[in-house]
Coordinates of C-alpha atoms in Angstrom, one line a residue:
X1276 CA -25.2 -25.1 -28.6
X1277 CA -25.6 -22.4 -25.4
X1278 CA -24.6 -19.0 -26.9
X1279 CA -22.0 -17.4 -25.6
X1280 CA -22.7 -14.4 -23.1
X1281 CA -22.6 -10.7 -24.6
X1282 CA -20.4 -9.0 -22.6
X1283 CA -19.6 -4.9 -23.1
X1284 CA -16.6 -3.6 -20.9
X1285 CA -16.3 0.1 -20.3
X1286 CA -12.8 1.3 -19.9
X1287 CA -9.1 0.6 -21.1
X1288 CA -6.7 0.9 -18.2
X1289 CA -5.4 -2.0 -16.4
X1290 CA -8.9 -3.0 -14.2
X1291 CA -11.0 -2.9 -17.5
X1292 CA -8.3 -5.0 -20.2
X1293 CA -7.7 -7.2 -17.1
X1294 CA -11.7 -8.1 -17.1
X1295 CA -12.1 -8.6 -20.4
X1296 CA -9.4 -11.0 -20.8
X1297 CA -10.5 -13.3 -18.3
X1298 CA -14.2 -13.0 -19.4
X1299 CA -12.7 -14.0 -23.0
X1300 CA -11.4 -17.0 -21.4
X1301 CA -14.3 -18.2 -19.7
X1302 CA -16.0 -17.7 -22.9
X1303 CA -17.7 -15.0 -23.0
X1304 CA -18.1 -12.6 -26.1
X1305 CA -16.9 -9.5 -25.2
X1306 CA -16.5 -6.2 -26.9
X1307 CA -14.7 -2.7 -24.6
X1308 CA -15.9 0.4 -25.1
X1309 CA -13.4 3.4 -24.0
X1310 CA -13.0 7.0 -24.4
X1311 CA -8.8 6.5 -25.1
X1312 CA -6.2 3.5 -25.9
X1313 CA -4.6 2.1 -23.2
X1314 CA -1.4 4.4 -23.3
X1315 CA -3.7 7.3 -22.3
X1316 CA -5.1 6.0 -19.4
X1317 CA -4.0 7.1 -15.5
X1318 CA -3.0 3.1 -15.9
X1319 CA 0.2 3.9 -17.8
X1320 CA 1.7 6.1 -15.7
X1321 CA 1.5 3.9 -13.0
X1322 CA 4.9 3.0 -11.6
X1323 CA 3.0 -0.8 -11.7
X1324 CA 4.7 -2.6 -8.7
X1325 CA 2.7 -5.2 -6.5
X1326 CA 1.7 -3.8 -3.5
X1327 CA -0.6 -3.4 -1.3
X1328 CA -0.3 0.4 -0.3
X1329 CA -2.6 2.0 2.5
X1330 CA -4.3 -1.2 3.0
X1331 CA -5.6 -2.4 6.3
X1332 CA -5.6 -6.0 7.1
X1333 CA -8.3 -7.4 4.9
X1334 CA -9.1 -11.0 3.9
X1335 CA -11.4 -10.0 0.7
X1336 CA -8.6 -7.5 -0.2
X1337 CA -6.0 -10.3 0.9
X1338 CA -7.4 -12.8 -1.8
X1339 CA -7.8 -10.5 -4.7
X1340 CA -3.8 -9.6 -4.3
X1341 CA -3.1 -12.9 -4.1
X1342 CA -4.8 -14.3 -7.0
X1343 CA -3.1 -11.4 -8.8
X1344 CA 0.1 -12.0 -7.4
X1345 CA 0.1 -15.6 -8.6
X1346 CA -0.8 -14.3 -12.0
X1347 CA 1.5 -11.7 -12.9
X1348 CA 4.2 -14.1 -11.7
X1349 CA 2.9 -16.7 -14.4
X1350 CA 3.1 -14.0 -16.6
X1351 CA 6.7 -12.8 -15.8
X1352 CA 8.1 -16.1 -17.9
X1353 CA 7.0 -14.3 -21.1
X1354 CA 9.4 -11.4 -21.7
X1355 CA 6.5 -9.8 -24.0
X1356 CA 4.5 -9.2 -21.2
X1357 CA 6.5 -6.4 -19.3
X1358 CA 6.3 -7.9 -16.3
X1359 CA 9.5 -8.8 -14.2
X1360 CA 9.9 -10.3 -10.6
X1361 CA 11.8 -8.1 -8.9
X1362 CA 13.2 -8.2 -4.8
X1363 CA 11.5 -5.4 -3.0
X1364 CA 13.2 -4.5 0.6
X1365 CA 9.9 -3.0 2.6
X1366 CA 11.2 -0.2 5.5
X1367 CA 8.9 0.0 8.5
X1368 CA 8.8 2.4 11.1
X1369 CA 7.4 0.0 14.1
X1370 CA 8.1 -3.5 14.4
X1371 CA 4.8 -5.9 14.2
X1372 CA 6.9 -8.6 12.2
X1373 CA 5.7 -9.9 8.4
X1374 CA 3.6 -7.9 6.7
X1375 CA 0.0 -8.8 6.7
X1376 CA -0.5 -9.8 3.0
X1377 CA 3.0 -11.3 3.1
X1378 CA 1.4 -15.0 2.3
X1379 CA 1.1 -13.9 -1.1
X1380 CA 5.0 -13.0 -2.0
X1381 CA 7.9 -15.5 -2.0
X1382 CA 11.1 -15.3 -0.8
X1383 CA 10.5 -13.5 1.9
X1384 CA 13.5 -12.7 4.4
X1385 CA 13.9 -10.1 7.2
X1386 CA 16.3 -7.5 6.9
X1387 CA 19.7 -7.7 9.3
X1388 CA 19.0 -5.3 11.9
X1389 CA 22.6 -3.7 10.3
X1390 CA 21.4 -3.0 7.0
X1391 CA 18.4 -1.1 8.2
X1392 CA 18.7 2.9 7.8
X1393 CA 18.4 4.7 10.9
X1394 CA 14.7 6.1 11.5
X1395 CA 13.3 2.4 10.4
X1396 CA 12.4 -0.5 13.3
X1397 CA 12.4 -3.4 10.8
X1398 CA 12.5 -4.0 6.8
X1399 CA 11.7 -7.1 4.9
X1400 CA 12.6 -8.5 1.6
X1401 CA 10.2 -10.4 -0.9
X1402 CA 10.1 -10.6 -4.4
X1403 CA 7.0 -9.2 -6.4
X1404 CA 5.8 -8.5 -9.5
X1405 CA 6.6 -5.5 -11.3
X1406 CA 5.6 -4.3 -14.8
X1407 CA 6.3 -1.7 -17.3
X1408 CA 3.0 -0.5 -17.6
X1409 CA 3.0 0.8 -21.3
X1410 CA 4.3 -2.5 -22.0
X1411 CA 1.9 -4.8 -20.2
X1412 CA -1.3 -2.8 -21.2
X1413 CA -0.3 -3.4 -24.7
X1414 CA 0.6 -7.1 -24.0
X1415 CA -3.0 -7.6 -22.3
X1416 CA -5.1 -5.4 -25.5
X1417 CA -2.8 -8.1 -27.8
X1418 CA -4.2 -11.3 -25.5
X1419 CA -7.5 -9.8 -25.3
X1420 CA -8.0 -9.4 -29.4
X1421 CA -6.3 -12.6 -29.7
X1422 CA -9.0 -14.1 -27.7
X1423 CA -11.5 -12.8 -29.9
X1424 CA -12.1 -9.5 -28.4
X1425 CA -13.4 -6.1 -30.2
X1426 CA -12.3 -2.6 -29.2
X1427 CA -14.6 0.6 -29.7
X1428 CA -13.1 3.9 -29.2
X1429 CA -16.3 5.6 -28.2
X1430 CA -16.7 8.0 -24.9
X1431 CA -19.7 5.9 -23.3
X1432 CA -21.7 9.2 -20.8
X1433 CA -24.4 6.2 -19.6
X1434 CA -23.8 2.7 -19.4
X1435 CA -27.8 1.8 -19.1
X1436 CA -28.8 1.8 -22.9
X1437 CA -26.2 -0.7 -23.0
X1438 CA -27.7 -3.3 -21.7
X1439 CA -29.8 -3.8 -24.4
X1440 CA -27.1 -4.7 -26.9
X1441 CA -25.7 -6.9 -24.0
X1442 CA -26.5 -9.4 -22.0
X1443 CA -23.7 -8.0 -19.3
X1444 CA -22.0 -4.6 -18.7
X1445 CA -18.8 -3.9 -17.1
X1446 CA -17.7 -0.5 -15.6
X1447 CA -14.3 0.0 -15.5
X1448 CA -14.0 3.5 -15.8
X1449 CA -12.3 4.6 -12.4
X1450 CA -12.8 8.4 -11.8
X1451 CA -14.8 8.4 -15.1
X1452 CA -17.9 6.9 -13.0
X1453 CA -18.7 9.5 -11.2
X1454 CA -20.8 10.8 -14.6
X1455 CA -22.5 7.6 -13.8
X1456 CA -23.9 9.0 -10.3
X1457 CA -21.1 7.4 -7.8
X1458 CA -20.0 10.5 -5.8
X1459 CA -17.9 8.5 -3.5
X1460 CA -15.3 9.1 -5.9
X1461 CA -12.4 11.6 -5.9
X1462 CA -9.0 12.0 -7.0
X1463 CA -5.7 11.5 -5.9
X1464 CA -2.8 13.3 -7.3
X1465 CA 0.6 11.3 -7.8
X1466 CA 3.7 12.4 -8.5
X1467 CA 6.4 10.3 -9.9
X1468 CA 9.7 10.8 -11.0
X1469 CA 11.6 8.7 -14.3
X1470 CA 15.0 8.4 -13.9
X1471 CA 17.7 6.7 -15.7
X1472 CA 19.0 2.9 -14.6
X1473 CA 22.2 2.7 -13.2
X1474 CA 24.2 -0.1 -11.3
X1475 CA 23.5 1.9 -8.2
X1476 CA 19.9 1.4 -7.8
X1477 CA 19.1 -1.9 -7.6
X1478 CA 15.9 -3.7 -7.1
X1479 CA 12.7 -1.8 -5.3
X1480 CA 12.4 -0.4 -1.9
X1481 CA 9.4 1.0 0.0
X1482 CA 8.1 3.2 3.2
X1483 CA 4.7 3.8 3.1
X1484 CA 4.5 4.7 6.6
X1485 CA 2.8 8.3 5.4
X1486 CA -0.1 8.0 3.3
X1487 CA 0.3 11.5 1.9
X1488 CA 3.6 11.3 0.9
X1489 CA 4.3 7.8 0.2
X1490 CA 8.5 6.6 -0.8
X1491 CA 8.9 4.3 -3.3
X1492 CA 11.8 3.4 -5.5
X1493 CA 10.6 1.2 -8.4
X1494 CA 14.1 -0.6 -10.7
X1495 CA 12.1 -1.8 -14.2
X1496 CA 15.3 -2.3 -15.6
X1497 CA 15.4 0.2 -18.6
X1498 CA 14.6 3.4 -16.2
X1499 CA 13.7 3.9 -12.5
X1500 CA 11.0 5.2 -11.0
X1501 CA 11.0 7.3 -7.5
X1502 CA 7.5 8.3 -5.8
X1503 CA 5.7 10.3 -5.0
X1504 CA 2.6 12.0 -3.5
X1505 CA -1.4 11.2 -2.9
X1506 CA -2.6 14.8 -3.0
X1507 CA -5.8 14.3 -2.5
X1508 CA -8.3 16.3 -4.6
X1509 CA -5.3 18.6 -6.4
X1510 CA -5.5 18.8 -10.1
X1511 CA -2.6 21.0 -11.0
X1512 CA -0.2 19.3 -13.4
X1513 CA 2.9 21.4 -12.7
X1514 CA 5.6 19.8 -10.7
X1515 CA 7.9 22.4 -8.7
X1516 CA 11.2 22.1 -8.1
X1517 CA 11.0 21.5 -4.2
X1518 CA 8.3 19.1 -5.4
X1519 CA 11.5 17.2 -7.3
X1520 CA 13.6 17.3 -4.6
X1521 CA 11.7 16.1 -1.9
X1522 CA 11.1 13.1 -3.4
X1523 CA 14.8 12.4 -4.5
X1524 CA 16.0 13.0 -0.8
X1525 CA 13.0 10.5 0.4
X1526 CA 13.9 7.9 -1.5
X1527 CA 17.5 8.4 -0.7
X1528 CA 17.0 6.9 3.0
X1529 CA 16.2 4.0 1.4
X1530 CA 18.4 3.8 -1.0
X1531 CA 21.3 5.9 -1.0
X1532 CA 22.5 5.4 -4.8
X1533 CA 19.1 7.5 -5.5
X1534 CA 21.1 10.7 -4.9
X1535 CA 23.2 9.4 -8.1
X1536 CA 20.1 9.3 -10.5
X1537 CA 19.6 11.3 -13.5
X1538 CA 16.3 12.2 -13.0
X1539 CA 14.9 12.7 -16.7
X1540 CA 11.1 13.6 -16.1
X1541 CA 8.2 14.3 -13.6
X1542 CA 5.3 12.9 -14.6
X1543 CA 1.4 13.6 -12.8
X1544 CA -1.2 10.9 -12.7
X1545 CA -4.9 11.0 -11.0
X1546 CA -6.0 8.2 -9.5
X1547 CA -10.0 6.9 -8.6
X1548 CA -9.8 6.4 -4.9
X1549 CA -13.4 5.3 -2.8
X1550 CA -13.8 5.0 0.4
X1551 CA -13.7 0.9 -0.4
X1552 CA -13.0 -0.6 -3.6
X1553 CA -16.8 -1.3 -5.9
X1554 CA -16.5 -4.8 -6.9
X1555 CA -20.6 -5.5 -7.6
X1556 CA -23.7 -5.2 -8.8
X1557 CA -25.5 -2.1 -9.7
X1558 CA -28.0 -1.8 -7.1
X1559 CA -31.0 -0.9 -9.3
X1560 CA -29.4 -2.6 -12.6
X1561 CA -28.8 -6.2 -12.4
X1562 CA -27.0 -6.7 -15.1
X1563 CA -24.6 -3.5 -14.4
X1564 CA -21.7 -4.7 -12.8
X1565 CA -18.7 -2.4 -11.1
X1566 CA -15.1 -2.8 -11.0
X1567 CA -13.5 0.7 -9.7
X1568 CA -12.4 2.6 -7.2
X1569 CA -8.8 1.0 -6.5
X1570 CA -6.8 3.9 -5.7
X1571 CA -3.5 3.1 -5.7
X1572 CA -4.1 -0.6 -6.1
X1573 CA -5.0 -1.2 -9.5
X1574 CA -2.6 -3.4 -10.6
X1575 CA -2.3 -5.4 -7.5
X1576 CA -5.7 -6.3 -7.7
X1577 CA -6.3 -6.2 -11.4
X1578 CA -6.3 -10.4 -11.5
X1579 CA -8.4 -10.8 -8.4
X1580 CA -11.2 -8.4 -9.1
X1581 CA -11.5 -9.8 -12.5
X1582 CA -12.2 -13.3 -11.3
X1583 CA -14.8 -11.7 -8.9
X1584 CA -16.8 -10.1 -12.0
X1585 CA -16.4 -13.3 -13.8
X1586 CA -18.0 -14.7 -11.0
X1587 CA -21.0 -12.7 -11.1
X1588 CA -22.0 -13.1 -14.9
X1589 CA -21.4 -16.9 -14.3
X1590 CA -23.6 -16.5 -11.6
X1591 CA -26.0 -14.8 -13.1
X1592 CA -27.1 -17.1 -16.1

């Protein structure tokens, strides 16, 4: 009988649950390691919509989405998971037709030239997957212990002594691995609003035209969430008034039943952000194996990136 493959995952957020589970399913035996639970990760405050923000046309970055796309949509038939396919209208400022990565979504329609707001060239509409965070970390920590899995709260400060307890180690840490040497790292701030649903917001609209201040209106059904900022490098966790209102009265050119919200919080998350996402090796550790540095695109290549490290411990023997 071949023994099954040790396999120790470092982190809890969406990127690190997201690797275990598949490792589980190709049989491996895998245990995480994470400083926190799942609901204190930057992961859960993640307004979780399928996107690919910021992001130039890339293949590698087109065929992680999509294999994540294609997931989460599987997933969307079971209520438990959190995840919901909802119809996201896309606002753009110059006209260059379908977006890039729109391969990956169905239903895909452009806009009628007379239902797009003044200031925009084009829109399109798709539907994509969207999840309740909280919801869907806990759903994928239940799949991952129902595969067999084994969670240890323990803060992990270097992953090398590891390795001999494991055959494989997986960092999934995000900002956390810059302790581990990676100074490519740093933060970017997001601000997000929760508001309460109402009949006049409905479904998911984006312009992500600025990268410092991308709009984004996110329907989950039970609440709504408006965005938001990428303050790059601020750590300040108080959100000012002006702050507030600048992103209501964004998001109200794309949708003007925003202005009708009940806003009920502000809520600050930090996200990893790298230059280019680390999906490899460890270039003096073999067996050391990466899976950071998404930025904004953590859940929208959760699936994808996974595969990849599944990949490399198949590969490796």
């Amino acid at each position: 009988m071949t023994r099954r493959r040790q396999v120790v995952v470092l982190g809890a957020g969406v990127s690190g649950l997201t690797s275990a589970v598949a490792l589980c399913l190709a049989g491996c035996d895998v245990e995480v390691h994470a400083a926190e639970g799942p609901s204190q990760t930057t992961s859960a405050l993640a307004a979780a919509i399928w996107h690919p923000f910021y992001q130039a046309p890339d293949f590698v970055y087109l065929a992680r989405a999509g294999k994540t796309y294609a997931t989460m949509a599987r997933l969307a038939e079971d209520a438990s998971s959190g995840i919901r396919m909802r119809a996201l209208t896309e606002y753009f400022r110059h006209d260059a037709g379908a977006p890039w990565w729109a391969e990956c979504a169905r239903r895909l329609s452009r806009v009628a030239p007379h239902n797009v707001p003044e200031g925009f060239a084009c829109a399109y509409r798709m539907d994509v997957p969207v999840a309740d965070a909280a919801v869907y970390l806990r759903y994928l920590m239940n799949t991952f212990l129902d595969a067999g899995g084994r969670c240890v709260l323990t803060r992990v400060d270097d992953p090398i002594p590891l390795l001999d307890q494991a055959d494989w180690v997986v960092n999934c840490c995000g900002y956390g691995s810059r302790r581990f040497g990676d100074d490519d790292l740093a933060l970017s701030r997001a601000v997000v609003l929760r508001a309460a649903s109402d009949p006049c917001v409905n479904g998911c609209f984006i312009d992500d035209s600025d990268p410092v201040a991308p709009s984004y209106i996110v329907d989950r059904g039970h609440d709504v969430i408006l965005g938001g900022t990428a303050d790059a490098e601020l750590t300040s966790t108080l959100v000012g008034n002006a702050r507030i209102d600048d992103i209501v009265e964004r998001c109200s050119r794309l949708c003007e039943g925003v202005a009708r919200l009940r806003v009920i919080e502000a809520r600050v998350g930090f996200r990893p952000v790298r230059r280019t996402v680390r999906v490899a090796r460890d270039s003096r550790h073999a067996r050391l194996l990466h899976n950071y540095g998404h930025g904004g695109g953590g859940f929208t290549l959760s699936w994808g990136c996974a595969d990849d490290v599944v990949r490399m411990v198949e590969e490796g023997g």
